[in-house]
Tab-separated table of C-alpha atoms in Angstrom:
chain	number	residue	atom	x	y	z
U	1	UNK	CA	63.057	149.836	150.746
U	2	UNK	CA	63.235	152.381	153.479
U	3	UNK	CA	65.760	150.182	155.417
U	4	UNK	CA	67.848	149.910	152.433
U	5	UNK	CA	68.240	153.459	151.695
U	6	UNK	CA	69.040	154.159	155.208
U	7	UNK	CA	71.546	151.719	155.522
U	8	UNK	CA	72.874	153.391	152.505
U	9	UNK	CA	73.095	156.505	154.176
U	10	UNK	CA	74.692	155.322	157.412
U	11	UNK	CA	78.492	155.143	155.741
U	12	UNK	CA	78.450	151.704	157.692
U	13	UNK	CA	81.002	149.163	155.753
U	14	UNK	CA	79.435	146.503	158.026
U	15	UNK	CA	75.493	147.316	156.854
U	16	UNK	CA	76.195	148.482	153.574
U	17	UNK	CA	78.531	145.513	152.297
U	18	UNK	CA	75.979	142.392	152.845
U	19	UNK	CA	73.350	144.685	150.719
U	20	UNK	CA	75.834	143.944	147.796
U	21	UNK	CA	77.442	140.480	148.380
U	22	UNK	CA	75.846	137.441	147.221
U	23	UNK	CA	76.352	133.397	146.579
U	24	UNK	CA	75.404	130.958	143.630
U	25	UNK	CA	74.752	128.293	145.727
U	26	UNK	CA	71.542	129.871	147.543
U	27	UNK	CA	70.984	132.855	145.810
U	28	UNK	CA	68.489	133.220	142.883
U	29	UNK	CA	68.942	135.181	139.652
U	30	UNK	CA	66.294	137.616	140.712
U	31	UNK	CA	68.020	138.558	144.012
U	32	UNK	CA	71.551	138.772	142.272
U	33	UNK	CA	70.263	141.020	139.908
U	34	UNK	CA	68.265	142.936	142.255
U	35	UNK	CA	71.669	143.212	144.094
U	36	UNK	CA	73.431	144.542	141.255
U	37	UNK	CA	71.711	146.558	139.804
U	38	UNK	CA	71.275	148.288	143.381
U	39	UNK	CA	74.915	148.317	143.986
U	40	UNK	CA	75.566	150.173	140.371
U	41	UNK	CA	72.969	152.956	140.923
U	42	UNK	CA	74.262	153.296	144.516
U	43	UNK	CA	77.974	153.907	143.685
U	44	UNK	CA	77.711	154.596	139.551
U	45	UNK	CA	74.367	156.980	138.980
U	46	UNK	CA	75.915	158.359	136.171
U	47	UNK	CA	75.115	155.394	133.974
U	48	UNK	CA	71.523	156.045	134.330
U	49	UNK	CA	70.969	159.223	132.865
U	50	UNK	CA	68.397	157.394	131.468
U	51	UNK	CA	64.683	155.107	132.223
U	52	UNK	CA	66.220	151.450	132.044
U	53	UNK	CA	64.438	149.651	128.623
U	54	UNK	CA	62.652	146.582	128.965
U	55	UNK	CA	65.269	144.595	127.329
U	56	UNK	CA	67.664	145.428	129.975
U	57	UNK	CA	66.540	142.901	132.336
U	58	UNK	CA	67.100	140.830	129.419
U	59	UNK	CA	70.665	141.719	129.195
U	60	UNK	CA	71.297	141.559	133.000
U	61	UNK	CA	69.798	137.984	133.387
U	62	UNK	CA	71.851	136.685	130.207
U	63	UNK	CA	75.341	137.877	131.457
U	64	UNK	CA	74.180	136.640	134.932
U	65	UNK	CA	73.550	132.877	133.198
U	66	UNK	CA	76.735	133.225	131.280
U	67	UNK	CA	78.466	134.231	134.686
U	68	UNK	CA	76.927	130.792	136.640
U	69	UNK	CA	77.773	128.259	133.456
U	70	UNK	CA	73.380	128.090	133.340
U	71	UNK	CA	74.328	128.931	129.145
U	72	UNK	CA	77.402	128.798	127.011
U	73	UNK	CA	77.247	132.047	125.619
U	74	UNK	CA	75.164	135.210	125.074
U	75	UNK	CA	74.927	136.789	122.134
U	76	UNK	CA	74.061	140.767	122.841
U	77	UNK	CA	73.298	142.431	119.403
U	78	UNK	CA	72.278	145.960	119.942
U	79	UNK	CA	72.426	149.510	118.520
U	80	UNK	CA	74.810	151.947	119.770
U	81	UNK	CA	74.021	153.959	122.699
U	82	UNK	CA	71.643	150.822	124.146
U	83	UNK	CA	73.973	150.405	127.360
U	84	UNK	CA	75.449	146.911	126.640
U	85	UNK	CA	78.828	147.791	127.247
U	86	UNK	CA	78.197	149.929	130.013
U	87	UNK	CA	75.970	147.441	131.917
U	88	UNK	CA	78.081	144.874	130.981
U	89	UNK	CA	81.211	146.569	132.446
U	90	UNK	CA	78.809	147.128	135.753
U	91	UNK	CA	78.232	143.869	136.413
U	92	UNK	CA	81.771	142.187	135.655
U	93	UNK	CA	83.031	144.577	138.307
U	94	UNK	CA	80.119	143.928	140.828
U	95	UNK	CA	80.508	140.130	140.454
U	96	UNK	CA	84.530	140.402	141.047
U	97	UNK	CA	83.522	142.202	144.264
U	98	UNK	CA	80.753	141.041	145.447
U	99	UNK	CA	80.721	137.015	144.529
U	100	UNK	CA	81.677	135.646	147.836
U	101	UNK	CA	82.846	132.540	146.332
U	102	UNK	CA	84.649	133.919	143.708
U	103	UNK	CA	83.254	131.715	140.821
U	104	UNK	CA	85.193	133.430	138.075
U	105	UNK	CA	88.929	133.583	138.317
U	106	UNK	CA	89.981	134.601	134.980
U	107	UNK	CA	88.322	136.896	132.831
U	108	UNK	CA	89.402	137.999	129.177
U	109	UNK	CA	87.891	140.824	127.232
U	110	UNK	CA	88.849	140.621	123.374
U	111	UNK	CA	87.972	143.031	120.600
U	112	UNK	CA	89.076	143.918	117.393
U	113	UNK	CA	90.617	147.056	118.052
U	114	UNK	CA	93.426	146.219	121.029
U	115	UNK	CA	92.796	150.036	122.214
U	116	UNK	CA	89.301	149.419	123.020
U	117	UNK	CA	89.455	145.968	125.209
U	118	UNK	CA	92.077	148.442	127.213
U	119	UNK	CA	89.812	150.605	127.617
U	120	UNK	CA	87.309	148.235	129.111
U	121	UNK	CA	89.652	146.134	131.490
U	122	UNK	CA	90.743	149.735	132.371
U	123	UNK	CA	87.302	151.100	132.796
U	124	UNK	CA	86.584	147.880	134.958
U	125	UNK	CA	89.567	148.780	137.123
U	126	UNK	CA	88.792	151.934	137.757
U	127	UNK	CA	85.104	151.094	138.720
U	128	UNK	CA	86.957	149.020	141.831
U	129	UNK	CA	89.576	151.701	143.191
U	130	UNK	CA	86.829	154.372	142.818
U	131	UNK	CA	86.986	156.031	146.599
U	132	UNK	CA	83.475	155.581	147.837
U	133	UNK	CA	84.202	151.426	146.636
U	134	UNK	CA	87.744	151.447	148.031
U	135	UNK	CA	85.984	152.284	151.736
U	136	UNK	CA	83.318	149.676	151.207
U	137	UNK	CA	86.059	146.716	149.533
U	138	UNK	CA	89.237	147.536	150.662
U	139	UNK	CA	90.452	143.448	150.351
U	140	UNK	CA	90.149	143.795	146.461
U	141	UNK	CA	93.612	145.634	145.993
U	142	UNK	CA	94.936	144.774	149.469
U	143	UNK	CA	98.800	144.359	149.353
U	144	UNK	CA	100.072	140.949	149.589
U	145	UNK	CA	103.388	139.028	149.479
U	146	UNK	CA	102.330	137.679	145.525
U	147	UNK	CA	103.660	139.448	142.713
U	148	UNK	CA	100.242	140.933	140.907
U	149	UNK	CA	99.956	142.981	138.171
U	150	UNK	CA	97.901	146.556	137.850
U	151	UNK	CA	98.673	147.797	134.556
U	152	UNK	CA	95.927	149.106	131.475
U	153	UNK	CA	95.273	146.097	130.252
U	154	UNK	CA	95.546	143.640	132.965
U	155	UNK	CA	95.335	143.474	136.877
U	156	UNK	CA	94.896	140.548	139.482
U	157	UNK	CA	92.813	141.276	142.863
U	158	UNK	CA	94.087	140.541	146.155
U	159	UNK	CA	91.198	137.896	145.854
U	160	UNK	CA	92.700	135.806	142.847
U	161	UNK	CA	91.363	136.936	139.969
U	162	UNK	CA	92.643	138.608	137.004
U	163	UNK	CA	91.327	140.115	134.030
U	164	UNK	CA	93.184	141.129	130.783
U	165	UNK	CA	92.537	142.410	127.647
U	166	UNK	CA	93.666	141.393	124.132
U	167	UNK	CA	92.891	141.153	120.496
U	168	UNK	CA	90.922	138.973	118.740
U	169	UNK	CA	93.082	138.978	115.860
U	170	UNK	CA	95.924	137.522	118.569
U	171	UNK	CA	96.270	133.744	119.067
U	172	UNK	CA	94.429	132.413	121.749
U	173	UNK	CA	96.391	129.128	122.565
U	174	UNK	CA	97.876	128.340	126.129
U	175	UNK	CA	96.229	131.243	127.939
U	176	UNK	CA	96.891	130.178	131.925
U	177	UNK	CA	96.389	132.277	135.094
U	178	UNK	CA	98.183	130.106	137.845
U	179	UNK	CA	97.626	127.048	135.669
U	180	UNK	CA	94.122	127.877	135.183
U	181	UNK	CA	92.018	128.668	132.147
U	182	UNK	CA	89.977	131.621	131.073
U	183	UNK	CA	86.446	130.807	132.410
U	184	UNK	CA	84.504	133.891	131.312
U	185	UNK	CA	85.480	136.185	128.202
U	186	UNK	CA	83.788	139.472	126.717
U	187	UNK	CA	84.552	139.730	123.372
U	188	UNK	CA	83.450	143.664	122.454
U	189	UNK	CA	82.958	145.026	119.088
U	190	UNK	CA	84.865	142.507	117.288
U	191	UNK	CA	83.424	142.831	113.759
U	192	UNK	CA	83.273	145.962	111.911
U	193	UNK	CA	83.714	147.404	108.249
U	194	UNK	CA	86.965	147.075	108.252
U	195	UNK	CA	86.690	143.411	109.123
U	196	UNK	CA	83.990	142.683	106.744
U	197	UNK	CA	85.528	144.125	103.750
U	198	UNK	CA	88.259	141.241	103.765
U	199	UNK	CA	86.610	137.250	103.744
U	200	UNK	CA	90.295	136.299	104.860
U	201	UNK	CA	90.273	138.675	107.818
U	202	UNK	CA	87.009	137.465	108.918
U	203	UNK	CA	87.402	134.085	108.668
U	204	UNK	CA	90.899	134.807	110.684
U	205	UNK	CA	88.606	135.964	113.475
U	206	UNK	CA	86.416	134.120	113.954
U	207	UNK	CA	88.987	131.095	114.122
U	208	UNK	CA	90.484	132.849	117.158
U	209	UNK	CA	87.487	133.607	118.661
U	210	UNK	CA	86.882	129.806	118.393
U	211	UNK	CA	90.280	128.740	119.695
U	212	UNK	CA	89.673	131.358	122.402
U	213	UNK	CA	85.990	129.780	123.661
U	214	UNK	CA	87.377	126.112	122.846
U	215	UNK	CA	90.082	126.635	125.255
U	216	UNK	CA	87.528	127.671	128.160
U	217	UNK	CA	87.694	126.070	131.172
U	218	UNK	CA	85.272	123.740	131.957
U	219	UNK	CA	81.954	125.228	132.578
U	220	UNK	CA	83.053	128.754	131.029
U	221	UNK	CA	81.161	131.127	129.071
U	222	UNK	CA	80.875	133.908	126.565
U	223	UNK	CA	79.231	136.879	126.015
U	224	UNK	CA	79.746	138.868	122.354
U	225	UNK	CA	78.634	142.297	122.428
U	226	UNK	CA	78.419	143.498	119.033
U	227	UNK	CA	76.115	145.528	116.256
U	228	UNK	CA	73.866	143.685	113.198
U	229	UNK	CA	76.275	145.511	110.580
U	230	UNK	CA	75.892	142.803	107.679
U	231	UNK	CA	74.371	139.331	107.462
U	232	UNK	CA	78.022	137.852	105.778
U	233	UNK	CA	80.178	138.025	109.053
U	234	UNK	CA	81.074	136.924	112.482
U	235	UNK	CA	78.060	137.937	114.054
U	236	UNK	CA	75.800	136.331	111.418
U	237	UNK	CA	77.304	133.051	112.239
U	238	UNK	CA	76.296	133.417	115.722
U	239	UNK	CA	72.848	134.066	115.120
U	240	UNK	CA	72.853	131.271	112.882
U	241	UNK	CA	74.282	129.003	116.448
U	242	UNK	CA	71.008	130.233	118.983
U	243	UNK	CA	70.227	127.101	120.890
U	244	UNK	CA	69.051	126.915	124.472
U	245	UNK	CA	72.827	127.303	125.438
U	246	UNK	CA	73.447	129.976	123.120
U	247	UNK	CA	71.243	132.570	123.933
U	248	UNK	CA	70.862	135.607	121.393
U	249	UNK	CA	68.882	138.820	121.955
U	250	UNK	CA	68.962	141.109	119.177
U	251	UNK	CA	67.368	145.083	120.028
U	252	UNK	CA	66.289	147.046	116.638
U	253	UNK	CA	67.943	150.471	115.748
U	254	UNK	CA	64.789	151.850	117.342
U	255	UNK	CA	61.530	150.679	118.364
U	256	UNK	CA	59.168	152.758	120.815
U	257	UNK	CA	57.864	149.686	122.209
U	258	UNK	CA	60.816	149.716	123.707
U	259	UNK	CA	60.700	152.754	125.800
């Protein structure tokens, strides 16, 4: 650990860069998620303010399954201020960057509320032209002869991949990226009160969100980060889907075995 943290101090691209990078085809979930979570404390220590809970090694390792195709979808059910967006945010940013392979090519985050999957794709973006990340990955938002977009809710890398936000009350039918599918979407806070108080809205939903994972590419994934707000809606039928492909991990309100 030594050697890490002083190859982290040396401002070397060439040392510090291999700390991060990684590749599905040799390395194991353990060692991806060791990597990531060492690259966000390393360039984002203001996301952990706080001791890490046990369940977020649970969280980590189901939106790194969801990233390699190993499950179909994660559902992340937890109470507000539990980091799921946050780490979740993290780690689609550190796989854009660091996957040297580039598994994912195009990623959609969907949510109710068309302000707050902005703010996400945003959020993501800014992670990546963050100075001290700019220095170390330079090639993500390289200039090159294709016409890419940068905008608040959608941008392309130099490396081929985009990621855009949306609605989930939008229809999600013919959604191509260079004549390729979505293969990985984040659909954030999609249910609410406002949702639940109409059967008709709901069900309109939840029909998207459908259309939207049907029309994955092959071998894509989901992951729903949401809160356990009523046992009627969207993310009640979810629950009631858990399989071996469908993960779901659902954190109480509070719980001080959880500390």
């Amino acid at each position: 650990m030594d050697t890490i943290k002083e190859i982290l101090k040396s401002n070397d691209r060439n040392r510090i860069k291999p700390l991060f990078l990684f590749d599905l085809t040799i390395d194991t979930d353990e060692k991806i998620i060791f990597k990531f979570n060492l690259w966000s404390r390393n360039f984002f220590p203001r996301y952990f303010s706080s001791k890490d809970a046990s369940f977020h090694k649970k969280i980590d390792l189901h939106n790194l399954q969801t990233y390699k195709g190993d499950i179909d979808s994660f559902t992340d059910i937890a109470f507000r201020g539990a980091a799921k967006t946050a780490r979740t945010k993290l780690f689609i940013a550190f796989c854009i960057q660091n996957d040297i392979n580039h598994y994912r090519k195009y990623i959609k985050v969907l949510s109710a509320d068309g302000t707050n999957s902005k703010q996400i794709v945003t959020d993501i973006y800014n992670m990546m032209v963050a100075p001290r990340i700019i220095d170390i990955y330079p090639e993500i938002f390289e200039k090159t002869t294709a016409k890419r977009e940068e905008t608040m809710g959608s941008f392309t890398t130099a490396t081929g991949i985009k990621c855009v936000a949306d609605t989930v009350g939008t229809d999600q039918r013919g959604a191509l990226q260079d004549e390729s599918r979505p293969d990985w979407i984040l659909f954030e806070d999609f249910e609410n009160r406002t949702t639940l108080r109409s059967a008709k809205k709901s069900l309109a939903i939840w029909d998207n969100m459908e259309e939207a994972r049907t029309g994955l590419a092959k071998g894509g994934a989901c992951i729903y980060n949401c809160n356990y707000i009523s046992e009627l809606g969207n993310v009640q039928r979810l629950v009631e889907k858990e399989n071996d492909r469908r993960k779901v991990l659902i954190i109480p309100i509070m719980d001080n075995r959880l500390s």
